[in-house]
Short mmCIF file of C-alpha atoms in Angstrom, two decimals:
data_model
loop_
_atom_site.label_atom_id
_atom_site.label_comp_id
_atom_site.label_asym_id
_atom_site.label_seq_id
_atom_site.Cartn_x
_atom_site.Cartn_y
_atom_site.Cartn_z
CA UNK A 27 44.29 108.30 105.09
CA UNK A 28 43.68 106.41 101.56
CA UNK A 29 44.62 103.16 100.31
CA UNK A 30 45.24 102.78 96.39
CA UNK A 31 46.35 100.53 94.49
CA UNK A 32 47.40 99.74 90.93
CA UNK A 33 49.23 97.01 89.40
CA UNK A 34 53.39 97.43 89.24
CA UNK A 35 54.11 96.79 85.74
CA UNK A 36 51.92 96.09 82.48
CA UNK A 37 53.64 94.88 79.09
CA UNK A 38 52.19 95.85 75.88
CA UNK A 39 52.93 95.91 72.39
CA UNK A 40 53.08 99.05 70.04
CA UNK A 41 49.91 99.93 68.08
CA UNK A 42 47.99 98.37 71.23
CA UNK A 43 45.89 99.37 73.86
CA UNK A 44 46.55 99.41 77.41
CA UNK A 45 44.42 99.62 80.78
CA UNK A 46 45.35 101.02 83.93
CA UNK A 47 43.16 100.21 86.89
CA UNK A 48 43.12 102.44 90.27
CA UNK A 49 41.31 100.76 93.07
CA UNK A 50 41.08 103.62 96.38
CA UNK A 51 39.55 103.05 99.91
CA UNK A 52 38.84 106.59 101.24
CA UNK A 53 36.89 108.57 103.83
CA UNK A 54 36.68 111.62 101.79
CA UNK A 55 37.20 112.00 97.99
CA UNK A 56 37.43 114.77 95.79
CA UNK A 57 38.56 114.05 92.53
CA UNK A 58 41.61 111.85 90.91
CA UNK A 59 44.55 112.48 88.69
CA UNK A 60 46.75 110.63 86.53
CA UNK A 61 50.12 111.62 86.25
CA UNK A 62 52.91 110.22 83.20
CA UNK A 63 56.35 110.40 84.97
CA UNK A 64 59.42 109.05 82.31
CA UNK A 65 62.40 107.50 84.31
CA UNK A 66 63.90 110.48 86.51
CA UNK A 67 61.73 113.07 85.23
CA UNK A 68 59.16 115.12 87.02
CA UNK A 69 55.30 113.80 86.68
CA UNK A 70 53.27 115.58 84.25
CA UNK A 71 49.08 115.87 84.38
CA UNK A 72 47.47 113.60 81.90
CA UNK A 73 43.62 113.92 83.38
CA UNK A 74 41.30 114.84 86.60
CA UNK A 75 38.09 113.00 87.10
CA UNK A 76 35.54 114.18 89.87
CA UNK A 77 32.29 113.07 88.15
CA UNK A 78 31.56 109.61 87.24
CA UNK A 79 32.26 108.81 83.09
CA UNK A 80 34.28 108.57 80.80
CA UNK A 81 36.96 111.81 80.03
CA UNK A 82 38.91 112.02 76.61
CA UNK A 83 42.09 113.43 75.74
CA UNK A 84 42.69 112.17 71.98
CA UNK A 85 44.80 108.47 72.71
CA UNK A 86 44.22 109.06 76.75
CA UNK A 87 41.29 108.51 78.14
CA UNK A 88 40.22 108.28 81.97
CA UNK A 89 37.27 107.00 83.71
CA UNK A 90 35.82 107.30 87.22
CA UNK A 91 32.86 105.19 89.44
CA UNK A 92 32.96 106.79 92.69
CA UNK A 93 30.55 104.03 93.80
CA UNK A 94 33.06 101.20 93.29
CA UNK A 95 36.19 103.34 93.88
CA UNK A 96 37.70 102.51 90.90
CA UNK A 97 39.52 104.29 88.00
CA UNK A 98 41.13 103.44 84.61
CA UNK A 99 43.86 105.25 82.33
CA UNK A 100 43.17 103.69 78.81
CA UNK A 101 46.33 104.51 76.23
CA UNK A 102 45.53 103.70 72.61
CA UNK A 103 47.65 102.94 69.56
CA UNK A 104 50.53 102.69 71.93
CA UNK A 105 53.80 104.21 71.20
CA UNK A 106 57.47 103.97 72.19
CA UNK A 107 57.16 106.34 73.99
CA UNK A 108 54.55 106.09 76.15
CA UNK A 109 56.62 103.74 78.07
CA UNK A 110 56.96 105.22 81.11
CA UNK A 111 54.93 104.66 85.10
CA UNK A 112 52.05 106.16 85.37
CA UNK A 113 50.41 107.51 88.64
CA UNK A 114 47.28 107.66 90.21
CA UNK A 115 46.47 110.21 92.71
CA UNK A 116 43.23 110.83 94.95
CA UNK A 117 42.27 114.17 95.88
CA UNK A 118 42.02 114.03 99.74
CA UNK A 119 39.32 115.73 102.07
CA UNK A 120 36.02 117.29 101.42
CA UNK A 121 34.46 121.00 101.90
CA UNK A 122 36.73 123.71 103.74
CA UNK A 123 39.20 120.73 104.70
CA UNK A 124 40.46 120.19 101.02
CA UNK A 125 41.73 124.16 100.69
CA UNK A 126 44.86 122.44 100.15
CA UNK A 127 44.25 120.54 97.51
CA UNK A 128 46.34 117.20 99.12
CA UNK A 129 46.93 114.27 96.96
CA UNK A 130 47.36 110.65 97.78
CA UNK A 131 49.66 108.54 95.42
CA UNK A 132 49.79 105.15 94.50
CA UNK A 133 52.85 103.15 93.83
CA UNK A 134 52.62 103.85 90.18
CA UNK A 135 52.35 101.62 87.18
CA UNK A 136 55.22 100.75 84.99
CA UNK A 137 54.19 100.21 81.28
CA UNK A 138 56.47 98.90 79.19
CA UNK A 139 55.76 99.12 75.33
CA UNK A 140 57.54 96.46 72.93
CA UNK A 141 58.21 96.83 69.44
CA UNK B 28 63.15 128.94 81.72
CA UNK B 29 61.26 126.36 84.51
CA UNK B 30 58.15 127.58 85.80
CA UNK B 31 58.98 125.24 89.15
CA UNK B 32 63.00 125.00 89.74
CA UNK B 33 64.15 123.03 92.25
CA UNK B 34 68.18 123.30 93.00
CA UNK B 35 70.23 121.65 93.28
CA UNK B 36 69.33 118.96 90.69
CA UNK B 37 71.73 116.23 92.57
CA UNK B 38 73.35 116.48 95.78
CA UNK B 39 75.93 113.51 97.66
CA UNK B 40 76.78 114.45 101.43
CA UNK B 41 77.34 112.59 104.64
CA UNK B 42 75.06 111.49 107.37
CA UNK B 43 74.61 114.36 109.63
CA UNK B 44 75.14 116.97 107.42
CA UNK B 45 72.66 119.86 107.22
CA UNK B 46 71.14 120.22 104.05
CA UNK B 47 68.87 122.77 102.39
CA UNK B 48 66.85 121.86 98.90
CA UNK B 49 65.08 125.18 97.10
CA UNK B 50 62.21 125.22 94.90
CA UNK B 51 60.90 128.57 93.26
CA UNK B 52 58.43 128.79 90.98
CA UNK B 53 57.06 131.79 88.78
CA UNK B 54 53.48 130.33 87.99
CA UNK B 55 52.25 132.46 91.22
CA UNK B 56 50.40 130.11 92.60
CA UNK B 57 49.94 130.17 96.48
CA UNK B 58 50.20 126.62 97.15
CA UNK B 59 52.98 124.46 97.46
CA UNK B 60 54.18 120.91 98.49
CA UNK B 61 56.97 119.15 98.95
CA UNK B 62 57.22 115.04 98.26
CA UNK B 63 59.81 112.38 98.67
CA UNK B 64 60.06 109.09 95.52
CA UNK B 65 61.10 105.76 96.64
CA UNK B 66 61.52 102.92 94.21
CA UNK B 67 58.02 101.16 94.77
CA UNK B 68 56.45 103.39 97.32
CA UNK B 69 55.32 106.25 95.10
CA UNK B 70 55.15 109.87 95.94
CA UNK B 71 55.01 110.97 99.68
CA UNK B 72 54.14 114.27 101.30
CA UNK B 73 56.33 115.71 103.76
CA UNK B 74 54.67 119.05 103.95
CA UNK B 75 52.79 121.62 102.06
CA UNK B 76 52.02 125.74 102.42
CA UNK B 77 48.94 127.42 101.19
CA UNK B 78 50.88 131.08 101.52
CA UNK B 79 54.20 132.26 103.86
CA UNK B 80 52.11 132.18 107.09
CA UNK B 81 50.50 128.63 106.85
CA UNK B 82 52.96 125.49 106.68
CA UNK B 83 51.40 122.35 107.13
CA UNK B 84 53.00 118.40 107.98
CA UNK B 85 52.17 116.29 105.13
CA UNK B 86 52.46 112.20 106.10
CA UNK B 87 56.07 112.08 106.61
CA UNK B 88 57.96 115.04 107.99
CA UNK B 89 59.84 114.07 110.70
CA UNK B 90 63.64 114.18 110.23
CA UNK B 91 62.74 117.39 107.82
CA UNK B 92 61.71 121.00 108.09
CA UNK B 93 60.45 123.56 105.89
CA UNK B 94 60.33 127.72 104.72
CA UNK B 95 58.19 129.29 102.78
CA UNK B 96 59.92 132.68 102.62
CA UNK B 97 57.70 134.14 99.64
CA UNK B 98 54.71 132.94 97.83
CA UNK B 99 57.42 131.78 94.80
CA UNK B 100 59.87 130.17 97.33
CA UNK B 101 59.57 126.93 99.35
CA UNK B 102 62.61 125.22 100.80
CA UNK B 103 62.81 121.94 102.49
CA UNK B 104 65.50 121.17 105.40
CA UNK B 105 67.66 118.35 106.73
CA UNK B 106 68.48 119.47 109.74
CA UNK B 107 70.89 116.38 110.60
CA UNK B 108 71.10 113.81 106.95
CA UNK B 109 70.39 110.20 107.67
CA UNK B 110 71.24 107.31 105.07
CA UNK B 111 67.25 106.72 104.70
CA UNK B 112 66.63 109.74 103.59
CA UNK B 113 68.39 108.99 100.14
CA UNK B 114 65.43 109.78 97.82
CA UNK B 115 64.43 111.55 94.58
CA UNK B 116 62.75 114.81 96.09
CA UNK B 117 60.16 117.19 94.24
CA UNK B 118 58.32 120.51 94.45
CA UNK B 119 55.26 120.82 93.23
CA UNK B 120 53.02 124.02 93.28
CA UNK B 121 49.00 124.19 92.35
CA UNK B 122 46.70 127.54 91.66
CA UNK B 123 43.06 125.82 93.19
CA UNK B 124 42.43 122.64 94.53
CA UNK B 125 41.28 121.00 92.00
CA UNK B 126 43.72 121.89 89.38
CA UNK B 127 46.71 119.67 88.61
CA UNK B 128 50.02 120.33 90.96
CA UNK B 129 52.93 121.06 88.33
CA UNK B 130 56.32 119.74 89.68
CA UNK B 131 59.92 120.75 89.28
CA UNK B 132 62.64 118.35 87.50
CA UNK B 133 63.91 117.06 91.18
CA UNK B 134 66.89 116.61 93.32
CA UNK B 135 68.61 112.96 93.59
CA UNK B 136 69.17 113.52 97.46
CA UNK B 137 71.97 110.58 98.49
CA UNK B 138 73.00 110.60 101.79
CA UNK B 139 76.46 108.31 102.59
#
């Protein structure tokens, strides 16, 4: 099993920047997600890191250390709506074990954006 | 049209009812899951299918069972409701491991 963590609620204001932290404890790792789920809506894929760095995706951006098992979601020039939780999710297992493609979730992140 | 449907969107029924929730999907991927959302617990697995002959027990599936009777269908069962299984439910399907699992809209499961 995995532990992760991330805080339960962030307040920011619009035009700012945000940053999620992911903290994970884990006997096998393969790679971690972030997930934007709106308020009764399915989650949808924002970014997968499995390398250490920093990935892109225009105002999203996502960063790994595998060393310190630790991960940020960055949002940038904040908008209404990007208020919304936002998950983090660890890839479980390693070689023919992770066929599956399993993920761990944390608890989620509520960001709330304020005009 | 969804490419992951899950039906019925809500449901209300009565402890120790049977209850069946359906996902289908159309992406054609061969692997499936099924989670439960609390308020403050996040998503849980109850169980997940690579194809219709391998069904798996994710971290909480007692109380439920499952069918994969295709590679596009995957339905989870409550064999006998219980009030703490009132839960936002979702399907989710993936192509590879490593690619991102696309969910359906969920079903608002509330058991009386």
């Amino acid at each position: 099993g995995q532990n992760i963590d991330q805080p339960t609620e962030m307040t920011a204001t619009e035009g700012a920047i945000v940053q999620i932290n992911c903290t994970y404890q884990t006997s096998g790792f393969n790679g971690l997600f972030w997930y934007q789920q709106h308020a009764g809506e399915a989650p949808t894929f924002l970014s997968y890191n499995v390398l250490d760095g920093l990935e892109e995706k225009g105002r999203f951006s996502s960063f790994l250390s595998r060393s310190k098992g630790y991960s940020y979601l960055l949002l940038k020039e904040l908008q209404m709506k990007d208020s919304a939780s936002y998950l983090c999710a660890v890839r479980e297992g390693a070689g023919s074990t992770d066929s599956w493609g399993k993920l761990q979730f944390g608890a989620g992140t509520q960001v709330v954006v304020t005009p | 049209d969804a490419d992951v449907t899950q039906t019925p969107r809500n449901r209300i029924t009565k402890t120790g009812k049977r209850i069946m929730l359906e996902c289908s999907q159309t992406k054609g991927h061969d692997r499936m899951y099924w989670y439960r959302q609390d308020p403050g617990l996040g998503l849980r697995l109850i169980y997940y299918s690579f194809d219709v002959k391998d069904i798996n027990k994710g971290e909480i599936s007692d109380g439920y069972s499952v069918s994969r009777q295709a590679q596009a269908k995957f339905s989870l069962s409550l064999e006998s409701a219980i009030p703490n299984q009132t839960a936002l439910y979702f399907c989710a399907t993936a192509d590879r491991p490593n690619q991102p699992q696309h969910f359906g809209d969920g079903t608002r499961l509330s058991i009386l």
